[in-house]
Coordinates of N, CA, C and O in Angstrom, one line a residue:
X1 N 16.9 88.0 92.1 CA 18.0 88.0 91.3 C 17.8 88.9 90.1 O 16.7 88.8 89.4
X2 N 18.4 89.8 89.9 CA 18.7 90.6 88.7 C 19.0 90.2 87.8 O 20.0 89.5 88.2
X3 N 18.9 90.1 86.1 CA 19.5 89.7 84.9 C 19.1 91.1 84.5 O 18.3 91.8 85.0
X4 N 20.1 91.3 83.1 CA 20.2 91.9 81.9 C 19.3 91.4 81.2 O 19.8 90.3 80.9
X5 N 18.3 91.5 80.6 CA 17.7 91.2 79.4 C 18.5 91.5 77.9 O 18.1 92.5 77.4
X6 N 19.3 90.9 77.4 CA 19.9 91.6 75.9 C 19.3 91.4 74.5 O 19.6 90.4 73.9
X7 N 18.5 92.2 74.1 CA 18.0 91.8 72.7 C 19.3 92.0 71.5 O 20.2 92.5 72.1
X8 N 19.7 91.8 70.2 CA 20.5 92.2 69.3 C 19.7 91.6 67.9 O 18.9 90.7 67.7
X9 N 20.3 92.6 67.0 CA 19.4 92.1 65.3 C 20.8 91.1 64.9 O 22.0 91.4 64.7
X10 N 20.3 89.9 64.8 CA 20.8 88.9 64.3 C 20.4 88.5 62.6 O 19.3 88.0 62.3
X11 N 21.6 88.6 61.7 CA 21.3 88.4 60.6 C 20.6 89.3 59.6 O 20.0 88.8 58.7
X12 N 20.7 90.7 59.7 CA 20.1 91.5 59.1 C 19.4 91.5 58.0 O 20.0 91.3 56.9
X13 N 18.1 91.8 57.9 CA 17.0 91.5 56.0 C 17.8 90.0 56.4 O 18.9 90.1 55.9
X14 N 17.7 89.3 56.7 CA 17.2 87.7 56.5 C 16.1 87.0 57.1 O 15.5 87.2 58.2
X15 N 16.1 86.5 56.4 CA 14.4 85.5 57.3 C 15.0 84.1 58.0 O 15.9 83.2 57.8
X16 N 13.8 84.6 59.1 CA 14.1 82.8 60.1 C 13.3 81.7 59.2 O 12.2 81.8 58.7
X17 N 14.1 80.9 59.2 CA 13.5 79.5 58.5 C 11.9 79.3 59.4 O 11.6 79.4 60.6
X18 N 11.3 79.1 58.4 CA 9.8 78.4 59.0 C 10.0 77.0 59.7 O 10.7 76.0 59.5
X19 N 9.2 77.1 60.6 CA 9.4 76.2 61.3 C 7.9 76.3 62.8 O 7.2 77.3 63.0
X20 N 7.7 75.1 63.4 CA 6.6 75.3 64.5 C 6.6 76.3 65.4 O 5.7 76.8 65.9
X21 N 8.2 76.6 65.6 CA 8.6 77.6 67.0 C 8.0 79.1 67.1 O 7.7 79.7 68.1
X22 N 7.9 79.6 65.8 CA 7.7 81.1 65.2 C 6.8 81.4 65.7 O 6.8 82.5 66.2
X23 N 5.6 80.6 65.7 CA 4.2 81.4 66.4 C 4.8 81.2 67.9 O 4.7 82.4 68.4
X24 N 5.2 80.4 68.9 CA 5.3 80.3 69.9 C 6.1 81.6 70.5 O 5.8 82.2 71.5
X25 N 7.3 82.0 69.6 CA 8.1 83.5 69.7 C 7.3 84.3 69.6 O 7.3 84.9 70.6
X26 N 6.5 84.6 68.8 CA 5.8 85.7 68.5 C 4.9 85.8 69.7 O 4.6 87.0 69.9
X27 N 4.3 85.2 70.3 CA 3.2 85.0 71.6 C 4.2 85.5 72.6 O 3.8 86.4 73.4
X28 N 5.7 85.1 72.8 CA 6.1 85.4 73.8 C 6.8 86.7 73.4 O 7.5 86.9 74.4
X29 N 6.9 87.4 72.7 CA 7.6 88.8 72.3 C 6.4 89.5 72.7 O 6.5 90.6 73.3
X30 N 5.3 89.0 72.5 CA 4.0 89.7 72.4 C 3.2 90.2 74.3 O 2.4 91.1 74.5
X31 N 3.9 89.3 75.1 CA 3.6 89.4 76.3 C 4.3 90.9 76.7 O 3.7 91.6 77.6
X32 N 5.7 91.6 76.0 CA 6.1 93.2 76.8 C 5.0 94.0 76.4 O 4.8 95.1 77.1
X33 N 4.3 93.7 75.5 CA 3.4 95.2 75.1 C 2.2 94.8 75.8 O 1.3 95.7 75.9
X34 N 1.8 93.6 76.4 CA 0.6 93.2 77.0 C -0.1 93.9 77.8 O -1.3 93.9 77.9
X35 N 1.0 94.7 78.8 CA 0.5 95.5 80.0 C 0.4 97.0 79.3 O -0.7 97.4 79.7
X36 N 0.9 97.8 78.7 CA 1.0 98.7 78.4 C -0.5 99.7 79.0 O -0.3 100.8 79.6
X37 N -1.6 99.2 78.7 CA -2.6 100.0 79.9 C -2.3 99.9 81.4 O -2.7 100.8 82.0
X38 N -1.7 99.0 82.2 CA -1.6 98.9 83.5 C -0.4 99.8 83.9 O -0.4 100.4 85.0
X39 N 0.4 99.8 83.0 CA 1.8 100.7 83.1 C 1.2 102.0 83.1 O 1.2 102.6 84.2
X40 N 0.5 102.6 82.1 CA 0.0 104.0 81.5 C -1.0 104.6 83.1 O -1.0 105.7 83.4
X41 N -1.7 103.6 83.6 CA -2.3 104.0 84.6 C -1.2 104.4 86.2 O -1.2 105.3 87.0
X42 N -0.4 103.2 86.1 CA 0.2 103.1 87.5 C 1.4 104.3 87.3 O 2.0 104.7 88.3
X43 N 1.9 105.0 85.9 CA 2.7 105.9 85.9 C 2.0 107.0 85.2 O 2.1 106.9 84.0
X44 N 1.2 108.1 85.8 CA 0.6 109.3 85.2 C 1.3 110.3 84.8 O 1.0 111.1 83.8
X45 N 2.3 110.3 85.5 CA 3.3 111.3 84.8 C 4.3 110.9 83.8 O 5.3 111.6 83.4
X46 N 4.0 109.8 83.3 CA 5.0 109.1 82.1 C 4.6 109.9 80.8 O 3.5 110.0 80.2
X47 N 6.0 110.5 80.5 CA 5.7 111.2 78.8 C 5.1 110.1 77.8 O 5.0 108.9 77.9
X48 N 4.9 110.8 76.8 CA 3.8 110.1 75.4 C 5.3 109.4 74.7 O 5.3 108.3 74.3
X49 N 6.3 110.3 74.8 CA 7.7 109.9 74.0 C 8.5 110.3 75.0 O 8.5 111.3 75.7
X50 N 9.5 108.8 75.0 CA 10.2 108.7 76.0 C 11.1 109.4 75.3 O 11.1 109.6 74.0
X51 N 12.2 109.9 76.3 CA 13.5 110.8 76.0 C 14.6 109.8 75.9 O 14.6 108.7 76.4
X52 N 15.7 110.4 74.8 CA 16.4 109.6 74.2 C 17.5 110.4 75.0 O 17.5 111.6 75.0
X53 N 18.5 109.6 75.7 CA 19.6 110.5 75.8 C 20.6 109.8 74.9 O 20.7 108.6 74.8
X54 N 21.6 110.9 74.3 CA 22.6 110.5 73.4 C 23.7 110.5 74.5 O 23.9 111.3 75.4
X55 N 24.4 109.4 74.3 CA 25.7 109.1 75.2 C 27.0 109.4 74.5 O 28.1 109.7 75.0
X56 N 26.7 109.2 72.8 CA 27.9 109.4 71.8 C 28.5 107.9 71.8 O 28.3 107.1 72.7
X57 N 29.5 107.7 70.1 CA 29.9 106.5 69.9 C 28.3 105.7 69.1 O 28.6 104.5 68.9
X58 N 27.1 106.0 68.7 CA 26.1 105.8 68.6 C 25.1 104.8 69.4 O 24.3 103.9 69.2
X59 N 25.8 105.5 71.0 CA 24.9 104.7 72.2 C 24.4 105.9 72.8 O 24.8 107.0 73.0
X60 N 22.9 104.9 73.3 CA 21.7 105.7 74.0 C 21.0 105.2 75.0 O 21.2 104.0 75.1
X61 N 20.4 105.7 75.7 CA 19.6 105.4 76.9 C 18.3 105.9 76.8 O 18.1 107.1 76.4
X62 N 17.6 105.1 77.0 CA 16.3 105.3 77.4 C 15.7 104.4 78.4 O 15.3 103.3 78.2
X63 N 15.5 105.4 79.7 CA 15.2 105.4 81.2 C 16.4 104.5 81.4 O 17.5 104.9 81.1
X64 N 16.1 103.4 81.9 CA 17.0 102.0 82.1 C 17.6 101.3 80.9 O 18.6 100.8 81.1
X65 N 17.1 101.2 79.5 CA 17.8 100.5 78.1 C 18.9 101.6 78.1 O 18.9 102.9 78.1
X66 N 20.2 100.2 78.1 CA 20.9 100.8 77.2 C 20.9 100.5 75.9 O 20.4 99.4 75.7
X67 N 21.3 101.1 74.9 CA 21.5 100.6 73.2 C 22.6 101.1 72.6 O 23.0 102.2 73.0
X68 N 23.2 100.4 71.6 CA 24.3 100.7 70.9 C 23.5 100.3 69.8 O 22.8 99.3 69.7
X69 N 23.7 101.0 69.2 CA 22.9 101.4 67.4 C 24.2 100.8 66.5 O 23.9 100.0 65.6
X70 N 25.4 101.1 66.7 CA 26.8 100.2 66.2 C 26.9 99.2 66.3 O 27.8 98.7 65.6
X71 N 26.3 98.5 67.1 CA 26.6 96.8 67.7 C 25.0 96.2 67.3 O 24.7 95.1 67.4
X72 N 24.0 97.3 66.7 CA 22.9 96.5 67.1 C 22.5 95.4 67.9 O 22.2 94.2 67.8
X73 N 22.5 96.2 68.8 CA 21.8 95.3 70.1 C 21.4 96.8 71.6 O 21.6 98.0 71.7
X74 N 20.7 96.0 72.5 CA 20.3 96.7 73.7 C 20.3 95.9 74.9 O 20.1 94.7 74.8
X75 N 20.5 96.5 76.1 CA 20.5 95.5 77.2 C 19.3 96.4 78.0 O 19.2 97.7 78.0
X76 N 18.7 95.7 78.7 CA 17.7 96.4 79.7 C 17.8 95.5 81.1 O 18.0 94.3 80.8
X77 N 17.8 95.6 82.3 CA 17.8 95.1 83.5 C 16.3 94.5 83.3 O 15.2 94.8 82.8
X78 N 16.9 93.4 84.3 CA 15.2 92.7 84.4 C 15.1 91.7 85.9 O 16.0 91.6 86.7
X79 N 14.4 91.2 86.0 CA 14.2 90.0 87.5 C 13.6 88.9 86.8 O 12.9 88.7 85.8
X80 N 14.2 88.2 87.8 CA 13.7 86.9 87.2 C 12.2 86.2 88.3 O 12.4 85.9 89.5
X81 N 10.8 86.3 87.7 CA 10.0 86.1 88.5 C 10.6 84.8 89.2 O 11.6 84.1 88.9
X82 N 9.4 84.4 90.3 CA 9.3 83.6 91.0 C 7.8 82.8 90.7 O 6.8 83.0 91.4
X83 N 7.8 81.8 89.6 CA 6.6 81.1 89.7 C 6.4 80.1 90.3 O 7.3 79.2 90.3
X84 N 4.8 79.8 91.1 CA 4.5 78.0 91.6 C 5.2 77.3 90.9 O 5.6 77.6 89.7
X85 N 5.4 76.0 91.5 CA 6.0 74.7 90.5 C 4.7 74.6 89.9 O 3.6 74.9 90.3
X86 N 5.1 73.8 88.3 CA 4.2 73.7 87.5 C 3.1 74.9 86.6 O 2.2 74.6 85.8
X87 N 3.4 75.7 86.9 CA 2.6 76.9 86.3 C 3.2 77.3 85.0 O 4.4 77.3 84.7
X88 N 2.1 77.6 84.2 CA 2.5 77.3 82.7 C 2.9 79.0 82.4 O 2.5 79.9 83.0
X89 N 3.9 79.0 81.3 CA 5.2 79.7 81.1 C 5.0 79.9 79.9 O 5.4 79.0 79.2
X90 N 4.5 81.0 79.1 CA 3.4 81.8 77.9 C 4.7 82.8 78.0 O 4.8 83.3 76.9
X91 N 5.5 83.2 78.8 CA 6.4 84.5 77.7 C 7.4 84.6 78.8 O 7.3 84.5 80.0
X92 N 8.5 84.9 77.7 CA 9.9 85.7 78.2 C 9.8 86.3 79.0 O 10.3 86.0 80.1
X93 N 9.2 87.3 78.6 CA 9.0 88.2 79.6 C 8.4 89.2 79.2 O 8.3 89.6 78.0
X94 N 7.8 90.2 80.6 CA 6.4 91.3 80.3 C 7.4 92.2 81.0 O 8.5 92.0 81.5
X95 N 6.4 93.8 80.9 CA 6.9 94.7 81.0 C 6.6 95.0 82.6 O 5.9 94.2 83.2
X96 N 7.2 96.3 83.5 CA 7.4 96.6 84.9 C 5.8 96.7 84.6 O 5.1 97.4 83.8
X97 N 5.4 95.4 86.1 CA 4.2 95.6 86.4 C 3.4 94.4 86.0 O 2.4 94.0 86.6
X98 N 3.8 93.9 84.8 CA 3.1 93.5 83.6 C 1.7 92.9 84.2 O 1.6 93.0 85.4
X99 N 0.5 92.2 83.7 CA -0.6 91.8 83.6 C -0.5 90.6 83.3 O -1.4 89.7 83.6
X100 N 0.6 90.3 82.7 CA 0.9 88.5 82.6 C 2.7 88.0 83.3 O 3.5 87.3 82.8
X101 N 2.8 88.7 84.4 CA 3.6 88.2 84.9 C 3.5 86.7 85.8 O 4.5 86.0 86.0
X102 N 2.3 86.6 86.3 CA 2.2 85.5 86.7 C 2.3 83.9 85.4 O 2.1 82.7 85.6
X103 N 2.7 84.5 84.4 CA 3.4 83.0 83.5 C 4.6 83.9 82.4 O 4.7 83.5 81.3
X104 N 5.4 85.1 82.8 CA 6.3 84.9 82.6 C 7.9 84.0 83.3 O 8.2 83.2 84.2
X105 N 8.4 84.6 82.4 CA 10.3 84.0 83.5 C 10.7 85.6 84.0 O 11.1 85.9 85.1
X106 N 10.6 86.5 82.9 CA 11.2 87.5 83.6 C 10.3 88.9 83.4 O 9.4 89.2 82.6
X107 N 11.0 89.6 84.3 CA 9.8 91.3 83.9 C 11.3 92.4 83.8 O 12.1 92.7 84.7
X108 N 11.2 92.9 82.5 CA 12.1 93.7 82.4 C 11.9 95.2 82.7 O 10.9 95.6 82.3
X109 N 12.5 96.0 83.3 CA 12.5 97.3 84.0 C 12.6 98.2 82.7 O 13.6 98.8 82.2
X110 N 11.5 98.1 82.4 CA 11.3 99.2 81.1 C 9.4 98.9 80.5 O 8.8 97.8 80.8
X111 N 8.8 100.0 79.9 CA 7.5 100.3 79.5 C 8.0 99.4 78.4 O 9.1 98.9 78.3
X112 N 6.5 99.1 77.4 CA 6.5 98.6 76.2 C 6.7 99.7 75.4 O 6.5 99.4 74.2
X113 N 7.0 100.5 75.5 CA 7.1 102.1 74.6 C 8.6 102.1 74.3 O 9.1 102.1 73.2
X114 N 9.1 102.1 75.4 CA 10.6 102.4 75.2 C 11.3 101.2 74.8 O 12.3 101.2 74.2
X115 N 10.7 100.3 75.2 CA 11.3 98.6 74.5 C 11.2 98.2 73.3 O 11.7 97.1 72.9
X116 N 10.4 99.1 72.4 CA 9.8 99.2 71.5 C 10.9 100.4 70.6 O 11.5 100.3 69.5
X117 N 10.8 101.3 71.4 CA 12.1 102.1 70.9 C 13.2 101.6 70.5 O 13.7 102.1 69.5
X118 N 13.8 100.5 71.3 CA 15.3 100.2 71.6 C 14.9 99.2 70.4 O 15.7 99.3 69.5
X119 N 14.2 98.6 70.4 CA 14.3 97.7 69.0 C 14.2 98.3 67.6 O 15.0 98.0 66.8
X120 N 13.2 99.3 67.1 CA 13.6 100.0 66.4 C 14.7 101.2 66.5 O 14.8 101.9 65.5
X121 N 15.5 101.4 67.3 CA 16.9 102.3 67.5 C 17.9 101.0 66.6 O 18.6 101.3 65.6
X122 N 18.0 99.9 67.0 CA 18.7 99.2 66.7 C 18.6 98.0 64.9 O 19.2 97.0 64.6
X123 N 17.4 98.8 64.2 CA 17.1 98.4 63.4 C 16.4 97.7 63.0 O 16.5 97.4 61.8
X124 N 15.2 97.2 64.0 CA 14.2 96.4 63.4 C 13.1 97.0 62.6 O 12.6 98.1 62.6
X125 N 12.9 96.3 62.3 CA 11.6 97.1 61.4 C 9.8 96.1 61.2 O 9.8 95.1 60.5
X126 N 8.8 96.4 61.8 CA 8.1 96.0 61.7 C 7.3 95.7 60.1 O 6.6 94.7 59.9
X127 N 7.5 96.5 59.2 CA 7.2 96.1 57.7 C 7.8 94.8 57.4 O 7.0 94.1 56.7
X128 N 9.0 94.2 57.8 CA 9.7 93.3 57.7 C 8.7 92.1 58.0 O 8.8 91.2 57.2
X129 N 7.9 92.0 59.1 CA 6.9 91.0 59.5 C 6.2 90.5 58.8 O 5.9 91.0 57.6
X130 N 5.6 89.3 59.5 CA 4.2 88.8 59.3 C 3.6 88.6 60.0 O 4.0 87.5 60.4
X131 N 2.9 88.9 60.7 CA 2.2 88.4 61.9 C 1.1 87.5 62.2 O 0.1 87.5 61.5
X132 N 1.1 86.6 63.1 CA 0.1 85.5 62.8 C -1.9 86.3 62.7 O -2.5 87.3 63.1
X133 N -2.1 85.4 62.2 CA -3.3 86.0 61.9 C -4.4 85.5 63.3 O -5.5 85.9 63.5
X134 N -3.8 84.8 64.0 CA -4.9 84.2 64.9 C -3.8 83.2 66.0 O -2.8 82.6 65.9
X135 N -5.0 83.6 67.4 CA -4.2 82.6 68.1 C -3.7 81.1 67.3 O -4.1 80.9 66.1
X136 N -3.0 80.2 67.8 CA -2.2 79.0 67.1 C -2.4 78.8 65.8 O -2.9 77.7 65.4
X137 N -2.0 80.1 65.0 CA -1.9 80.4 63.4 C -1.1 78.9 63.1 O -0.4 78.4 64.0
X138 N -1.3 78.5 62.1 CA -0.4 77.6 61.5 C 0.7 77.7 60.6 O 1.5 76.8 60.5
X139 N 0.9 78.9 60.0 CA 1.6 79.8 59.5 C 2.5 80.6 60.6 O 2.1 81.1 61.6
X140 N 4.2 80.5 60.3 CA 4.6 80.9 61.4 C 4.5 82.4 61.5 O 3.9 82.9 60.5
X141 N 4.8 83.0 62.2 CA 5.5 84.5 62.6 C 6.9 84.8 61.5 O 7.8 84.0 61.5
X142 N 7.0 85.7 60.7 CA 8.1 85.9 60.1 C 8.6 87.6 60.6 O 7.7 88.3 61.1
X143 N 10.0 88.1 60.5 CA 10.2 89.3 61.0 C 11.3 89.4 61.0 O 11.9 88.4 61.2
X144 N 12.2 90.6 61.0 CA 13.7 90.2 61.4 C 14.1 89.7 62.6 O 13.7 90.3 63.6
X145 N 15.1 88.3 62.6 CA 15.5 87.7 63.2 C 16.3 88.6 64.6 O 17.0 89.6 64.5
X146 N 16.1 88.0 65.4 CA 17.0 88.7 66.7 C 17.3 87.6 67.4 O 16.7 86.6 67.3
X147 N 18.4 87.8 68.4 CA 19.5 86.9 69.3 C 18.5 87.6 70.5 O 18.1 88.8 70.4
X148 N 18.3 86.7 71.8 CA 17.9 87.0 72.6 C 19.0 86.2 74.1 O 19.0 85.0 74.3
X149 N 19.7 87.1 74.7 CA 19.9 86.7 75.8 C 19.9 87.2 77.4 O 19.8 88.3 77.8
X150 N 19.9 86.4 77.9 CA 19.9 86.5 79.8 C 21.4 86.7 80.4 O 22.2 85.9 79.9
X151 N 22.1 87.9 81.5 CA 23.2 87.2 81.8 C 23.0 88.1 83.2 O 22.4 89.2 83.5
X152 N 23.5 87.4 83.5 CA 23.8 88.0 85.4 C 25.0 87.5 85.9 O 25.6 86.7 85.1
X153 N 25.4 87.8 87.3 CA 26.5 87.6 88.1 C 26.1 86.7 89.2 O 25.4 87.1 90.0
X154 N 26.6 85.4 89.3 CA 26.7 84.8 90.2 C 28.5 84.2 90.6 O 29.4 83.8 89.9
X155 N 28.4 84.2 92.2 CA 29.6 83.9 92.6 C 31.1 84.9 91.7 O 32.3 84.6 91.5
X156 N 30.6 85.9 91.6 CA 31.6 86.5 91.1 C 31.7 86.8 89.1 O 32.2 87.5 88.2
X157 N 31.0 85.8 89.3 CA 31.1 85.7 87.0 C 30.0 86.4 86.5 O 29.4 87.3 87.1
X158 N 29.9 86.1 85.7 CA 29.1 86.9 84.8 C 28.4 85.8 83.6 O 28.9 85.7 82.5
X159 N 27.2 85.0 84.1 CA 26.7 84.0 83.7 C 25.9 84.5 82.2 O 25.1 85.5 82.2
X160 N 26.2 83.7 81.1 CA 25.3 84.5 79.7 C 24.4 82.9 79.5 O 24.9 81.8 79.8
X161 N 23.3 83.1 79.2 CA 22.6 82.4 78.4 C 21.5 82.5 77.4 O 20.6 83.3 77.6
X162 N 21.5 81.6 76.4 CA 20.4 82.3 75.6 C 19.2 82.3 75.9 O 19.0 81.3 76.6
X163 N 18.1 83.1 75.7 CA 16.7 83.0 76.1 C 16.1 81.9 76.3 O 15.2 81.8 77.1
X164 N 16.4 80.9 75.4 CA 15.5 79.6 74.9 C 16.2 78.7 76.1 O 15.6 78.0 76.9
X165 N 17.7 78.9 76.1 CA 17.9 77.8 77.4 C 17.5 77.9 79.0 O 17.7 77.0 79.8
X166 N 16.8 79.5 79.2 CA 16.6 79.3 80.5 C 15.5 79.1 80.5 O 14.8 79.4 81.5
X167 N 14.8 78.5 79.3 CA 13.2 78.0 79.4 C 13.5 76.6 79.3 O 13.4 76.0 80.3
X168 N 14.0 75.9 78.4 CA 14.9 74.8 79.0 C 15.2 74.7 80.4 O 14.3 74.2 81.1
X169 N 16.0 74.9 80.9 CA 16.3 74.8 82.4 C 15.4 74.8 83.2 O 15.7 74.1 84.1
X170 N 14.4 75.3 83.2 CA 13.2 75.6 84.2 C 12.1 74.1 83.4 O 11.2 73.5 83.9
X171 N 12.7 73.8 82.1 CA 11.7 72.6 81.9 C 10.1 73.1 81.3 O 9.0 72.7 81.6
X172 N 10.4 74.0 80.5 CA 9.1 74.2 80.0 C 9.2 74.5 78.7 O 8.4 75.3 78.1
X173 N 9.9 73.8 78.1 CA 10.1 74.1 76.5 C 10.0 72.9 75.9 O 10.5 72.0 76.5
X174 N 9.4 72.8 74.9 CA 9.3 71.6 73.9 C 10.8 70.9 73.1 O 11.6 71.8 72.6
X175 N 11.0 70.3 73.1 CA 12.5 69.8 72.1 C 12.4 70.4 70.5 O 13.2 70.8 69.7
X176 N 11.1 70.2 70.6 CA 10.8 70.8 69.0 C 11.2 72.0 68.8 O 12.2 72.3 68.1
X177 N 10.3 72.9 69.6 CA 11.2 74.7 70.1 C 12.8 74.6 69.4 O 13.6 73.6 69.2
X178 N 12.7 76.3 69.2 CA 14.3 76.7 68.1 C 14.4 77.8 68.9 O 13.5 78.3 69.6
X179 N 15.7 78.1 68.7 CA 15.9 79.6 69.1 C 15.5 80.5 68.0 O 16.2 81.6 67.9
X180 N 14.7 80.4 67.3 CA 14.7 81.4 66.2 C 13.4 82.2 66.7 O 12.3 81.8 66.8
X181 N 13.9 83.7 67.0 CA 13.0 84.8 67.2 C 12.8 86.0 66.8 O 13.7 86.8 66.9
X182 N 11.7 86.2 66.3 CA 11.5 87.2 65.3 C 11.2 88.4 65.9 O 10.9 88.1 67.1
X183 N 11.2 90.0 65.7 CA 10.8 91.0 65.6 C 9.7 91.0 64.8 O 9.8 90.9 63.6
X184 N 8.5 91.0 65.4 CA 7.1 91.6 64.7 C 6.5 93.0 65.0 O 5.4 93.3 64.7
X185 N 7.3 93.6 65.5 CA 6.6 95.2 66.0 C 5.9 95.0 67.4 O 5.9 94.0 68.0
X186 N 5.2 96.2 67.8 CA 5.2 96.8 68.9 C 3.9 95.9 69.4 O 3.4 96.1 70.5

């Protein structure tokens, strides 16, 4: 099955309320840049700086992301893995290839380079952060807030949901868990 991966800056210069979930976001934001050596090896002819094409209207492509810099947001194609029952579920999702796809949900068709682009094209800003200082920091993740959603076509429609509910659905999310997800940089 194919999904859209859609990131968008939700709430601009404001902060996500503190709360338990923030480090748990930040670990799973942290899984696209994870592979970035396994990508760099398996694609040798990949430029240092990915090419931006201007589409006009202030929308762009890069490789597979689309982005609208006007709407702040980006959509990238993605799959939704297939994990054992019971296997534990550490991130959103990693990048084509990734090194931790065996405990993601999804692997989006895009480098950590250019995913990384599309979020700064659309105004995040890594200064903006905090980043945890250590695995299960007690202090959350702060950063600009972003809306994270999934949507695909089934039976003809065009199914949306938010990121946090298809971890829900699959049964691997805490009740405690928020949807509140930060932008920490690359």
């Amino acid at each position: 099955m194919i999904a859209a991966f859609q990131a968008g800056l939700h709430g601009w210069r404001t902060r996500v309320r503190r709360n338990t979930a923030a480090p748990y976001v930040w670990v799973a934001l942290l899984g696209l840049c994870s592979a970035a050596p396994a990508i760099a090896q398996s694609i040798q002819a990949a430029p240092l700086e990915p090419e931006v094409e201007d589409l006009g209207d202030q929308r762009y492509r890069i490789n597979r992301i689309e982005i609208d810099r006007g709407k702040q947001r980006f959509s990238v194609p993605a799959s939704i893995l297939k994990l054992p029952p019971d296997s534990p579920l550490e991130y959103l999702a990693t990048t084509r290839g990734g090194m931790k796809a065996y405990e993601s949900l999804l692997e989006v068709d895009a480098t950590a380079v250019d995913f990384n682009l599309a979020c700064i094209l659309i105004g995040l800003e890594a200064g903006q952060s905090n980043r945890l200082r250590y695995q299960f920091d007690v202090q959350p993740a702060t950063g600009d807030p972003v809306a994270l959603w999934v949507s695909w076509e089934q039976d003809g429609q065009v199914q949306r949901k938010k990121a946090v509910e298809l971890m829900r659905i699959a049964g691997r999310q805490d009740e405690q868990d928020s949807d509140d997800w930060v932008y920490t940089g690359s």
